[in-house]
Amino acid sequence: MSRFPWRIISLLCATATASYLCRVNVSVTGALLMSDFGLSQIQMGHVFSAFLLGYALFQIPAGWLADRLGARRVLILSGWWWVISTSLMTFAGRGLLQGSAVFGVFLVLRFALGVGEAPTFPGAAQGVSRWVIPVQHARANGLILAAIGLGSALAPPLLSVAMVRWGWRAALLISAVPALAIVLAWHFACEPDACRHEAASRDSILRSSESPARLRSLRFVLLTASYSLQGYVGYIFVFWFYLYLVQVRHFDLMRSALLSSMPWILSILSIPSGGWISDWLAAGRAGLAWGRRLVPLFGLGLAGVFLALGAHTGNAYMAAVSLALSTALVLCVEGPFWATMMEIAGSRSGTAGGIMNMGSNVGGLISPVLTPVLAASIGWENALLLAAGISIVGAVMWFWITPDPPNR
């Protein structure tokens, strides 16, 4: 078996971490921004949503661009975009960008940052599809996507210290430093050779993957639909877990902060583990189809069970632990999702990754808004039970999702 390409995967992991630092920097500096410019919570909510809108809308164009230019080029362009967009935000409140214009400046630049970050994971998917052999796809994607948890964990302490000492402008600039380092690293990085199989097998995959019909097949539609449902459930934890612990389970702020960090610590382990297990199963007696299916089937299915348990139990600590486990299980399926997408899409993995990731982000746009509306009308327990059912439906879809074997 070919050696795992640690060097290039480490660079893709660092790219994902740097992208998340730029993504969440305004969340950390938001309190000072609101104070300095008199922004309301509703206005800050619009600033947060501006990023998600740009990010979701440009997933497919970004994936198409990655297929045309290659992962290295598109990630270099993307990284420069993060640095410039983030740096421009530090000029808000100066010169002509004062008063009522500040809110518009943040809206435009956060939307622009979302557009610039759209190629991150479709570009990484295109790189993995070219640089990693198929039997290692899930573990490679799992490691890259685990960087989400690392970036989310690093941002609050790193940027909070900078913000307290030097202000929010310095904190934003510091958040862009890793992105600048990544851009320079990609400039000097040499692309590894495409994974080497038997020549006939490789040519067969590439020829069959050129057909756009593969991206209109039922299995790819179901894959995207399942990933959209996974995104719906996952984003509930991203936006509402902390507030749920405070307002519904009545933990104090410090306990809520500690307990709400638990899912992301678990995810740093669960995401790469899910990818490794999927590759191990796919290479063994389970075969490729069931090797890819089993982790999402059990991960999303058990996530629904723990989510229902956490919603129903009267014990606040059991609820927190159950919901944390549910989060880790929802996220452990990332590697198999992206590996299966590559095995269906082949050389069109950038475009296919953009389509699939757009579905996840559409789910992410809906759930943070819909969940509190449902909670107000039918209660938090029933709102979370609905999410548990959605997770189980996402799992069941995998019975009809089949990747292509490498020797097809």
mmCIF file of C-alpha atoms in Angstrom:
data_model
loop_
_atom_site.group_PDB
_atom_site.id
_atom_site.type_symbol
_atom_site.label_atom_id
_atom_site.label_comp_id
_atom_site.label_asym_id
_atom_site.label_seq_id
_atom_site.Cartn_x
_atom_site.Cartn_y
_atom_site.Cartn_z
ATOM 1 C CA MET A 1 0.000 0.000 0.000
ATOM 2 C CA SER A 2 1.229 3.525 -0.751
ATOM 3 C CA ARG A 3 2.468 5.620 2.131
ATOM 4 C CA PHE A 4 0.050 8.189 3.491
ATOM 5 C CA PRO A 5 1.013 11.676 2.156
ATOM 6 C CA TRP A 6 1.391 13.341 5.552
ATOM 7 C CA ARG A 7 3.136 16.457 4.243
ATOM 8 C CA ILE A 8 0.397 17.587 1.881
ATOM 9 C CA ILE A 9 -2.428 16.512 4.222
ATOM 10 C CA SER A 10 -0.804 18.488 7.054
ATOM 11 C CA LEU A 11 -0.756 21.540 4.777
ATOM 12 C CA LEU A 12 -4.449 21.046 3.938
ATOM 13 C CA CYS A 13 -5.220 20.696 7.669
ATOM 14 C CA ALA A 14 -3.337 23.922 8.428
ATOM 15 C CA THR A 15 -5.250 25.625 5.606
ATOM 16 C CA ALA A 16 -8.579 24.598 7.128
ATOM 17 C CA THR A 17 -7.495 25.806 10.587
ATOM 18 C CA ALA A 18 -6.363 29.178 9.190
ATOM 19 C CA SER A 19 -9.653 29.556 7.339
ATOM 20 C CA TYR A 20 -11.604 28.996 10.561
ATOM 21 C CA LEU A 21 -9.585 31.598 12.449
ATOM 22 C CA CYS A 22 -10.611 34.170 9.829
ATOM 23 C CA ARG A 23 -14.161 32.831 9.840
ATOM 24 C CA VAL A 24 -14.840 33.144 13.585
ATOM 25 C CA ASN A 25 -12.727 36.232 14.388
ATOM 26 C CA VAL A 26 -15.730 38.577 14.326
ATOM 27 C CA SER A 27 -17.599 36.299 16.744
ATOM 28 C CA VAL A 28 -14.787 36.755 19.283
ATOM 29 C CA THR A 29 -14.340 40.500 18.687
ATOM 30 C CA GLY A 30 -18.081 41.115 18.346
ATOM 31 C CA ALA A 31 -18.573 42.493 21.872
ATOM 32 C CA LEU A 32 -16.043 45.305 21.312
ATOM 33 C CA LEU A 33 -17.342 46.002 17.809
ATOM 34 C CA MET A 34 -20.870 46.414 19.145
ATOM 35 C CA SER A 35 -19.624 48.710 21.904
ATOM 36 C CA ASP A 36 -17.386 50.857 19.673
ATOM 37 C CA PHE A 37 -19.882 51.342 16.853
ATOM 38 C CA GLY A 38 -23.219 51.015 18.658
ATOM 39 C CA LEU A 39 -24.236 47.917 16.711
ATOM 40 C CA SER A 40 -27.258 45.992 17.977
ATOM 41 C CA GLN A 41 -27.495 42.223 18.381
ATOM 42 C CA ILE A 42 -29.737 42.122 15.313
ATOM 43 C CA GLN A 43 -27.130 44.000 13.273
ATOM 44 C CA MET A 44 -24.362 41.665 14.462
ATOM 45 C CA GLY A 45 -26.595 38.760 13.498
ATOM 46 C CA HIS A 46 -26.753 40.175 9.975
ATOM 47 C CA VAL A 47 -22.952 40.481 9.938
ATOM 48 C CA PHE A 48 -22.642 36.797 10.912
ATOM 49 C CA SER A 49 -25.198 35.776 8.293
ATOM 50 C CA ALA A 50 -23.461 37.792 5.556
ATOM 51 C CA PHE A 51 -20.508 35.408 5.740
ATOM 52 C CA LEU A 52 -22.710 32.309 5.559
ATOM 53 C CA LEU A 53 -24.622 33.721 2.590
ATOM 54 C CA GLY A 54 -21.469 34.382 0.563
ATOM 55 C CA TYR A 55 -19.997 31.048 1.612
ATOM 56 C CA ALA A 56 -23.060 29.006 0.635
ATOM 57 C CA LEU A 57 -23.808 30.807 -2.643
ATOM 58 C CA PHE A 58 -20.288 30.338 -4.017
ATOM 59 C CA GLN A 59 -19.694 26.689 -3.101
ATOM 60 C CA ILE A 60 -20.490 25.381 -6.586
ATOM 61 C CA PRO A 61 -18.538 28.062 -8.528
ATOM 62 C CA ALA A 62 -15.612 27.519 -6.145
ATOM 63 C CA GLY A 63 -15.702 23.763 -6.721
ATOM 64 C CA TRP A 64 -15.844 24.268 -10.487
ATOM 65 C CA LEU A 65 -12.845 26.589 -10.259
ATOM 66 C CA ALA A 66 -10.918 23.999 -8.224
ATOM 67 C CA ASP A 67 -11.577 21.394 -10.930
ATOM 68 C CA ARG A 68 -10.253 23.793 -13.574
ATOM 69 C CA LEU A 69 -7.263 25.340 -11.779
ATOM 70 C CA GLY A 70 -6.345 22.591 -9.338
ATOM 71 C CA ALA A 71 -6.308 22.648 -5.540
ATOM 72 C CA ARG A 72 -2.964 24.411 -5.099
ATOM 73 C CA ARG A 73 -3.776 27.412 -7.294
ATOM 74 C CA VAL A 74 -7.288 27.914 -5.985
ATOM 75 C CA LEU A 75 -6.163 27.685 -2.339
ATOM 76 C CA ILE A 76 -3.423 30.256 -2.972
ATOM 77 C CA LEU A 77 -5.985 32.664 -4.457
ATOM 78 C CA SER A 78 -8.409 31.905 -1.653
ATOM 79 C CA GLY A 79 -5.802 32.471 1.060
ATOM 80 C CA TRP A 80 -4.811 35.868 -0.311
ATOM 81 C CA TRP A 81 -8.528 36.752 -0.358
ATOM 82 C CA TRP A 82 -8.855 35.900 3.383
ATOM 83 C CA VAL A 83 -5.850 38.052 4.265
ATOM 84 C CA ILE A 84 -7.040 41.060 2.265
ATOM 85 C CA SER A 85 -10.697 40.875 3.367
ATOM 86 C CA THR A 86 -9.764 40.504 7.037
ATOM 87 C CA SER A 87 -7.189 43.319 6.878
ATOM 88 C CA LEU A 88 -9.673 45.685 5.230
ATOM 89 C CA MET A 89 -12.063 45.228 8.177
ATOM 90 C CA THR A 90 -9.542 46.977 10.442
ATOM 91 C CA PHE A 91 -10.142 50.244 8.524
ATOM 92 C CA ALA A 92 -13.785 50.363 9.632
ATOM 93 C CA GLY A 93 -14.442 53.511 11.654
ATOM 94 C CA ARG A 94 -11.641 55.461 9.997
ATOM 95 C CA GLY A 95 -11.674 58.066 7.241
ATOM 96 C CA LEU A 96 -14.816 57.811 5.126
ATOM 97 C CA LEU A 97 -15.792 54.509 6.740
ATOM 98 C CA GLN A 98 -17.391 56.032 9.832
ATOM 99 C CA GLY A 99 -20.840 56.423 11.317
ATOM 100 C CA SER A 100 -23.657 54.555 9.583
ATOM 101 C CA ALA A 101 -21.237 53.310 6.923
ATOM 102 C CA VAL A 102 -19.514 50.975 9.415
ATOM 103 C CA PHE A 103 -22.375 48.485 9.464
ATOM 104 C CA GLY A 104 -22.404 48.327 5.663
ATOM 105 C CA VAL A 105 -18.625 47.911 5.571
ATOM 106 C CA PHE A 106 -18.788 44.867 7.819
ATOM 107 C CA LEU A 107 -21.674 43.392 5.819
ATOM 108 C CA VAL A 108 -19.802 43.746 2.518
ATOM 109 C CA LEU A 109 -16.457 42.504 3.809
ATOM 110 C CA ARG A 110 -17.919 39.528 5.672
ATOM 111 C CA PHE A 111 -19.888 38.556 2.576
ATOM 112 C CA ALA A 112 -16.659 38.900 0.562
ATOM 113 C CA LEU A 113 -14.814 36.739 3.090
ATOM 114 C CA GLY A 114 -17.512 34.082 2.702
ATOM 115 C CA VAL A 115 -17.003 34.140 -1.052
ATOM 116 C CA GLY A 116 -13.236 33.832 -0.571
ATOM 117 C CA GLU A 117 -13.558 30.937 1.881
ATOM 118 C CA ALA A 118 -15.972 28.998 -0.335
ATOM 119 C CA PRO A 119 -13.133 27.104 -2.130
ATOM 120 C CA THR A 120 -11.583 25.810 1.120
ATOM 121 C CA PHE A 121 -13.186 22.375 1.337
ATOM 122 C CA PRO A 122 -14.082 21.820 -2.350
ATOM 123 C CA GLY A 123 -10.453 22.721 -3.121
ATOM 124 C CA ALA A 124 -9.192 20.340 -0.451
ATOM 125 C CA ALA A 125 -11.473 17.626 -1.872
ATOM 126 C CA GLN A 126 -10.023 18.144 -5.346
ATOM 127 C CA GLY A 127 -6.528 17.861 -3.886
ATOM 128 C CA VAL A 128 -7.297 14.694 -1.946
ATOM 129 C CA SER A 129 -8.909 13.089 -5.002
ATOM 130 C CA ARG A 130 -5.697 13.691 -6.997
ATOM 131 C CA TRP A 131 -3.002 13.217 -4.355
ATOM 132 C CA VAL A 132 -4.327 10.409 -2.132
ATOM 133 C CA ILE A 133 -5.151 6.839 -3.114
ATOM 134 C CA PRO A 134 -8.872 5.968 -2.743
ATOM 135 C CA VAL A 135 -8.388 3.541 0.134
ATOM 136 C CA GLN A 136 -7.073 6.491 2.204
ATOM 137 C CA HIS A 137 -9.667 9.085 1.166
ATOM 138 C CA ALA A 138 -11.838 8.952 4.295
ATOM 139 C CA ARG A 139 -8.966 9.265 6.778
ATOM 140 C CA ALA A 140 -7.451 12.139 4.760
ATOM 141 C CA ASN A 141 -10.770 14.015 4.695
ATOM 142 C CA GLY A 142 -11.358 13.218 8.363
ATOM 143 C CA LEU A 143 -8.059 14.798 9.356
ATOM 144 C CA ILE A 144 -8.701 17.905 7.248
ATOM 145 C CA LEU A 145 -12.207 18.389 8.611
ATOM 146 C CA ALA A 146 -11.018 17.806 12.189
ATOM 147 C CA ALA A 147 -9.161 21.095 11.745
ATOM 148 C CA ILE A 148 -12.602 22.726 12.067
ATOM 149 C CA GLY A 149 -12.632 21.765 15.748
ATOM 150 C CA LEU A 150 -9.027 22.884 16.192
ATOM 151 C CA GLY A 151 -9.676 26.283 14.625
ATOM 152 C CA SER A 152 -12.824 26.748 16.692
ATOM 153 C CA ALA A 153 -10.907 25.834 19.872
ATOM 154 C CA LEU A 154 -7.917 28.113 19.156
ATOM 155 C CA ALA A 155 -9.803 31.260 18.167
ATOM 156 C CA PRO A 156 -11.404 32.327 21.497
ATOM 157 C CA PRO A 157 -8.281 32.234 23.729
ATOM 158 C CA LEU A 158 -5.865 33.493 21.049
ATOM 159 C CA LEU A 159 -7.971 36.406 19.842
ATOM 160 C CA SER A 160 -9.330 37.287 23.292
ATOM 161 C CA VAL A 161 -5.801 37.836 24.650
ATOM 162 C CA ALA A 162 -4.891 39.973 21.625
ATOM 163 C CA MET A 163 -8.133 41.926 21.892
ATOM 164 C CA VAL A 164 -7.673 42.724 25.598
ATOM 165 C CA ARG A 165 -4.062 43.828 25.116
ATOM 166 C CA TRP A 166 -4.162 45.660 21.788
ATOM 167 C CA GLY A 167 -7.811 46.032 20.734
ATOM 168 C CA TRP A 168 -10.070 44.440 18.169
ATOM 169 C CA ARG A 169 -8.156 45.725 15.130
ATOM 170 C CA ALA A 170 -4.977 43.973 16.252
ATOM 171 C CA ALA A 171 -6.968 40.807 16.994
ATOM 172 C CA LEU A 172 -8.360 40.773 13.440
ATOM 173 C CA LEU A 173 -4.884 41.264 11.971
ATOM 174 C CA ILE A 174 -3.473 38.470 14.132
ATOM 175 C CA SER A 175 -6.239 36.159 12.921
ATOM 176 C CA ALA A 176 -5.020 36.733 9.347
ATOM 177 C CA VAL A 177 -1.353 35.901 10.098
ATOM 178 C CA PRO A 178 -1.840 32.095 9.851
ATOM 179 C CA ALA A 179 -3.645 32.605 6.521
ATOM 180 C CA LEU A 180 -0.672 34.599 5.214
ATOM 181 C CA ALA A 181 1.713 31.860 6.351
ATOM 182 C CA ILE A 182 -0.414 29.235 4.581
ATOM 183 C CA VAL A 183 -0.434 31.231 1.331
ATOM 184 C CA LEU A 184 3.368 31.429 1.401
ATOM 185 C CA ALA A 185 3.610 27.718 2.179
ATOM 186 C CA TRP A 186 1.420 26.872 -0.836
ATOM 187 C CA HIS A 187 3.564 29.107 -3.050
ATOM 188 C CA PHE A 188 6.610 26.972 -2.243
ATOM 189 C CA ALA A 189 4.832 23.610 -1.994
ATOM 190 C CA CYS A 190 5.349 21.039 -4.713
ATOM 191 C CA GLU A 191 2.251 19.074 -5.699
ATOM 192 C CA PRO A 192 2.712 15.351 -5.079
ATOM 193 C CA ASP A 193 2.216 12.913 -7.904
ATOM 194 C CA ALA A 194 -1.355 11.782 -8.437
ATOM 195 C CA CYS A 195 -2.029 8.502 -6.647
ATOM 196 C CA ARG A 196 -0.676 5.550 -8.589
ATOM 197 C CA HIS A 197 -2.877 2.551 -9.345
ATOM 198 C CA GLU A 198 -2.836 0.138 -12.190
ATOM 199 C CA ALA A 199 -2.889 2.311 -15.291
ATOM 200 C CA ALA A 200 -6.021 0.786 -16.766
ATOM 201 C CA SER A 201 -7.933 1.174 -13.525
ATOM 202 C CA ARG A 202 -6.940 4.807 -13.172
ATOM 203 C CA ASP A 203 -7.866 5.647 -16.759
ATOM 204 C CA SER A 204 -11.228 3.946 -16.325
ATOM 205 C CA ILE A 205 -12.061 6.067 -13.298
ATOM 206 C CA LEU A 206 -11.072 9.311 -14.966
ATOM 207 C CA ARG A 207 -13.002 8.571 -18.159
ATOM 208 C CA SER A 208 -16.189 7.588 -16.363
ATOM 209 C CA SER A 209 -15.967 10.519 -13.959
ATOM 210 C CA GLU A 210 -16.058 13.113 -16.706
ATOM 211 C CA SER A 211 -19.760 12.524 -17.320
ATOM 212 C CA PRO A 212 -21.960 15.189 -15.704
ATOM 213 C CA ALA A 213 -24.641 12.488 -15.345
ATOM 214 C CA ARG A 214 -22.738 11.174 -12.322
ATOM 215 C CA LEU A 215 -23.636 14.369 -10.471
ATOM 216 C CA ARG A 216 -27.309 13.905 -11.387
ATOM 217 C CA SER A 217 -27.464 10.273 -10.269
ATOM 218 C CA LEU A 218 -29.832 9.212 -7.470
ATOM 219 C CA ARG A 219 -26.946 8.187 -5.222
ATOM 220 C CA PHE A 220 -25.319 11.634 -5.467
ATOM 221 C CA VAL A 221 -28.677 13.363 -4.889
ATOM 222 C CA LEU A 222 -29.200 11.208 -1.783
ATOM 223 C CA LEU A 223 -25.639 11.862 -0.630
ATOM 224 C CA THR A 224 -26.189 15.623 -0.886
ATOM 225 C CA ALA A 225 -29.609 15.359 0.788
ATOM 226 C CA SER A 226 -28.151 13.326 3.658
ATOM 227 C CA TYR A 227 -25.317 15.825 4.091
ATOM 228 C CA SER A 228 -27.881 18.663 4.135
ATOM 229 C CA LEU A 229 -29.740 16.929 6.975
ATOM 230 C CA GLN A 230 -26.441 16.359 8.781
ATOM 231 C CA GLY A 231 -25.716 20.083 8.402
ATOM 232 C CA TYR A 232 -29.151 20.978 9.802
ATOM 233 C CA VAL A 233 -28.476 18.953 12.958
ATOM 234 C CA GLY A 234 -24.833 19.977 13.304
ATOM 235 C CA TYR A 235 -25.502 23.711 13.100
ATOM 236 C CA ILE A 236 -28.005 23.489 15.957
ATOM 237 C CA PHE A 237 -25.071 22.615 18.202
ATOM 238 C CA VAL A 238 -22.845 25.295 16.660
ATOM 239 C CA PHE A 239 -25.283 28.142 17.355
ATOM 240 C CA TRP A 240 -27.589 26.996 20.167
ATOM 241 C CA PHE A 241 -25.811 24.514 22.461
ATOM 242 C CA TYR A 242 -24.358 27.154 24.798
ATOM 243 C CA LEU A 243 -27.598 29.155 25.046
ATOM 244 C CA TYR A 244 -29.602 25.939 25.507
ATOM 245 C CA LEU A 245 -27.460 25.034 28.513
ATOM 246 C CA VAL A 246 -27.920 28.503 30.026
ATOM 247 C CA GLN A 247 -31.558 29.215 29.252
ATOM 248 C CA VAL A 248 -33.163 25.763 29.230
ATOM 249 C CA ARG A 249 -30.928 23.647 31.488
ATOM 250 C CA HIS A 250 -30.115 26.615 33.772
ATOM 251 C CA PHE A 251 -26.363 26.154 34.078
ATOM 252 C CA ASP A 252 -24.402 29.241 35.086
ATOM 253 C CA LEU A 253 -22.230 30.954 32.494
ATOM 254 C CA MET A 254 -18.947 29.323 33.514
ATOM 255 C CA ARG A 255 -20.358 25.789 33.649
ATOM 256 C CA SER A 256 -22.094 26.363 30.322
ATOM 257 C CA ALA A 257 -18.814 27.551 28.786
ATOM 258 C CA LEU A 258 -16.974 24.451 30.000
ATOM 259 C CA LEU A 259 -19.722 22.034 28.977
ATOM 260 C CA SER A 260 -20.191 23.665 25.561
ATOM 261 C CA SER A 261 -16.495 23.106 24.775
ATOM 262 C CA MET A 262 -16.918 19.350 25.281
ATOM 263 C CA PRO A 263 -18.455 18.618 21.837
ATOM 264 C CA TRP A 264 -15.590 20.311 19.991
ATOM 265 C CA ILE A 265 -12.927 18.530 22.028
ATOM 266 C CA LEU A 266 -14.653 15.231 21.223
ATOM 267 C CA SER A 267 -14.957 16.188 17.549
ATOM 268 C CA ILE A 268 -11.176 16.582 17.196
ATOM 269 C CA LEU A 269 -11.043 12.847 17.939
ATOM 270 C CA SER A 270 -14.292 11.657 16.387
ATOM 271 C CA ILE A 271 -13.872 13.179 12.906
ATOM 272 C CA PRO A 272 -10.510 11.557 12.025
ATOM 273 C CA SER A 273 -11.552 8.346 13.803
ATOM 274 C CA GLY A 274 -14.670 8.077 11.632
ATOM 275 C CA GLY A 275 -12.540 8.475 8.510
ATOM 276 C CA TRP A 276 -9.960 5.911 9.645
ATOM 277 C CA ILE A 277 -12.645 3.352 10.554
ATOM 278 C CA SER A 278 -14.368 3.844 7.192
ATOM 279 C CA ASP A 279 -11.108 3.255 5.279
ATOM 280 C CA TRP A 280 -10.342 0.202 7.411
ATOM 281 C CA LEU A 281 -13.786 -1.281 6.793
ATOM 282 C CA ALA A 282 -13.693 -0.447 3.064
ATOM 283 C CA ALA A 283 -10.330 -2.189 2.650
ATOM 284 C CA GLY A 284 -11.493 -5.247 4.601
ATOM 285 C CA ARG A 285 -14.286 -7.771 4.419
ATOM 286 C CA ALA A 286 -17.017 -5.138 4.541
ATOM 287 C CA GLY A 287 -16.040 -3.975 1.054
ATOM 288 C CA LEU A 288 -16.173 -0.443 -0.312
ATOM 289 C CA ALA A 289 -19.960 0.050 -0.277
ATOM 290 C CA TRP A 290 -20.582 -1.105 3.297
ATOM 291 C CA GLY A 291 -17.245 0.262 4.444
ATOM 292 C CA ARG A 292 -18.475 3.722 3.484
ATOM 293 C CA ARG A 293 -22.063 3.142 4.684
ATOM 294 C CA LEU A 294 -21.516 1.757 8.169
ATOM 295 C CA VAL A 295 -20.005 4.850 9.813
ATOM 296 C CA PRO A 296 -22.796 7.221 8.608
ATOM 297 C CA LEU A 297 -25.473 4.639 9.395
ATOM 298 C CA PHE A 298 -24.308 4.189 12.975
ATOM 299 C CA GLY A 299 -22.992 7.743 13.432
ATOM 300 C CA LEU A 300 -26.118 9.609 12.348
ATOM 301 C CA GLY A 301 -28.410 6.938 13.788
ATOM 302 C CA LEU A 302 -26.798 6.989 17.242
ATOM 303 C CA ALA A 303 -26.554 10.779 17.090
ATOM 304 C CA GLY A 304 -30.338 10.844 16.788
ATOM 305 C CA VAL A 305 -30.691 8.485 19.765
ATOM 306 C CA PHE A 306 -28.407 10.567 22.014
ATOM 307 C CA LEU A 307 -30.071 13.771 20.843
ATOM 308 C CA ALA A 308 -33.482 12.386 21.793
ATOM 309 C CA LEU A 309 -32.126 11.213 25.153
ATOM 310 C CA GLY A 310 -30.571 14.605 25.862
ATOM 311 C CA ALA A 311 -33.776 16.406 24.935
ATOM 312 C CA HIS A 312 -35.996 14.183 27.104
ATOM 313 C CA THR A 313 -33.973 13.561 30.257
ATOM 314 C CA GLY A 314 -34.674 15.640 33.346
ATOM 315 C CA ASN A 315 -31.056 15.459 34.501
ATOM 316 C CA ALA A 316 -29.220 18.547 33.245
ATOM 317 C CA TYR A 317 -25.748 16.966 33.317
ATOM 318 C CA MET A 318 -26.963 13.852 31.481
ATOM 319 C CA ALA A 319 -28.522 16.143 28.895
ATOM 320 C CA ALA A 320 -25.234 18.008 28.397
ATOM 321 C CA VAL A 321 -23.237 14.775 28.054
ATOM 322 C CA SER A 322 -25.797 13.186 25.716
ATOM 323 C CA LEU A 323 -25.878 16.234 23.457
ATOM 324 C CA ALA A 324 -22.080 16.414 23.404
ATOM 325 C CA LEU A 325 -21.917 12.761 22.332
ATOM 326 C CA SER A 326 -24.571 13.457 19.707
ATOM 327 C CA THR A 327 -22.440 16.289 18.303
ATOM 328 C CA ALA A 328 -19.358 14.071 18.134
ATOM 329 C CA LEU A 329 -21.340 11.356 16.347
ATOM 330 C CA VAL A 330 -22.881 13.825 13.867
ATOM 331 C CA LEU A 331 -19.395 15.040 12.968
ATOM 332 C CA CYS A 332 -17.688 11.626 12.848
ATOM 333 C CA VAL A 333 -19.327 10.982 9.447
ATOM 334 C CA GLU A 334 -17.469 13.777 7.627
ATOM 335 C CA GLY A 335 -14.697 11.540 6.246
ATOM 336 C CA PRO A 336 -17.017 8.906 4.717
ATOM 337 C CA PHE A 337 -19.245 11.609 3.180
ATOM 338 C CA TRP A 338 -16.368 13.321 1.393
ATOM 339 C CA ALA A 339 -14.658 10.050 0.421
ATOM 340 C CA THR A 340 -17.897 8.720 -1.099
ATOM 341 C CA MET A 341 -18.398 11.989 -2.962
ATOM 342 C CA MET A 342 -14.929 11.577 -4.519
ATOM 343 C CA GLU A 343 -15.587 7.966 -5.447
ATOM 344 C CA ILE A 344 -18.790 8.992 -7.207
ATOM 345 C CA ALA A 345 -17.485 12.201 -8.817
ATOM 346 C CA GLY A 346 -13.890 11.250 -9.670
ATOM 347 C CA SER A 347 -12.148 14.127 -11.457
ATOM 348 C CA ARG A 348 -15.176 16.393 -10.848
ATOM 349 C CA SER A 349 -14.660 16.206 -7.075
ATOM 350 C CA GLY A 350 -14.272 19.979 -6.723
ATOM 351 C CA THR A 351 -17.659 20.690 -8.315
ATOM 352 C CA ALA A 352 -19.333 17.789 -6.528
ATOM 353 C CA GLY A 353 -17.804 18.868 -3.217
ATOM 354 C CA GLY A 354 -19.164 22.374 -3.767
ATOM 355 C CA ILE A 355 -22.663 21.027 -4.432
ATOM 356 C CA MET A 356 -22.591 18.752 -1.389
ATOM 357 C CA ASN A 357 -21.148 21.409 0.902
ATOM 358 C CA MET A 358 -23.687 23.964 -0.303
ATOM 359 C CA GLY A 359 -26.401 21.534 0.791
ATOM 360 C CA SER A 360 -24.864 21.322 4.253
ATOM 361 C CA ASN A 361 -24.704 25.096 4.533
ATOM 362 C CA VAL A 362 -28.307 25.496 3.377
ATOM 363 C CA GLY A 363 -29.215 23.184 6.252
ATOM 364 C CA GLY A 364 -26.990 25.358 8.437
ATOM 365 C CA LEU A 365 -28.819 28.507 7.355
ATOM 366 C CA ILE A 366 -32.227 26.999 8.138
ATOM 367 C CA SER A 367 -31.702 25.271 11.496
ATOM 368 C CA PRO A 368 -30.424 28.221 13.611
ATOM 369 C CA VAL A 369 -33.484 30.251 12.572
ATOM 370 C CA LEU A 370 -36.093 27.474 12.607
ATOM 371 C CA THR A 371 -35.059 25.769 15.856
ATOM 372 C CA PRO A 372 -35.927 28.652 18.245
ATOM 373 C CA VAL A 373 -39.188 29.239 16.345
ATOM 374 C CA LEU A 374 -40.108 25.582 16.850
ATOM 375 C CA ALA A 375 -38.971 25.739 20.475
ATOM 376 C CA ALA A 376 -41.272 28.697 21.103
ATOM 377 C CA SER A 377 -44.263 26.913 19.591
ATOM 378 C CA ILE A 378 -43.789 23.240 20.569
ATOM 379 C CA GLY A 379 -41.053 23.411 23.229
ATOM 380 C CA TRP A 380 -37.318 22.711 23.166
ATOM 381 C CA GLU A 381 -37.764 19.001 23.790
ATOM 382 C CA ASN A 382 -39.957 18.523 20.716
ATOM 383 C CA ALA A 383 -37.754 20.804 18.584
ATOM 384 C CA LEU A 384 -34.727 18.638 19.443
ATOM 385 C CA LEU A 385 -36.717 15.423 18.960
ATOM 386 C CA LEU A 386 -37.515 16.620 15.443
ATOM 387 C CA ALA A 387 -33.790 17.162 14.852
ATOM 388 C CA ALA A 388 -33.158 13.646 16.177
ATOM 389 C CA GLY A 389 -35.608 12.261 13.620
ATOM 390 C CA ILE A 390 -33.899 14.260 10.859
ATOM 391 C CA SER A 391 -30.549 12.736 11.840
ATOM 392 C CA ILE A 392 -32.004 9.220 11.632
ATOM 393 C CA VAL A 393 -33.535 9.958 8.203
ATOM 394 C CA GLY A 394 -30.102 11.108 7.046
ATOM 395 C CA ALA A 395 -28.693 7.788 8.216
ATOM 396 C CA VAL A 396 -31.350 5.687 6.473
ATOM 397 C CA MET A 397 -30.570 7.350 3.116
ATOM 398 C CA TRP A 398 -27.200 5.592 3.155
ATOM 399 C CA PHE A 399 -28.826 2.252 2.303
ATOM 400 C CA TRP A 400 -29.151 3.623 -1.268
ATOM 401 C CA ILE A 401 -25.781 5.419 -1.510
ATOM 402 C CA THR A 402 -23.104 3.390 -3.302
ATOM 403 C CA PRO A 403 -19.585 4.596 -4.232
ATOM 404 C CA ASP A 404 -17.735 3.365 -7.302
ATOM 405 C CA PRO A 405 -15.031 0.744 -6.676
ATOM 406 C CA PRO A 406 -11.521 1.789 -7.744
ATOM 407 C CA ASN A 407 -11.276 -0.960 -10.353
ATOM 408 C CA ARG A 408 -14.520 -0.083 -12.082
#
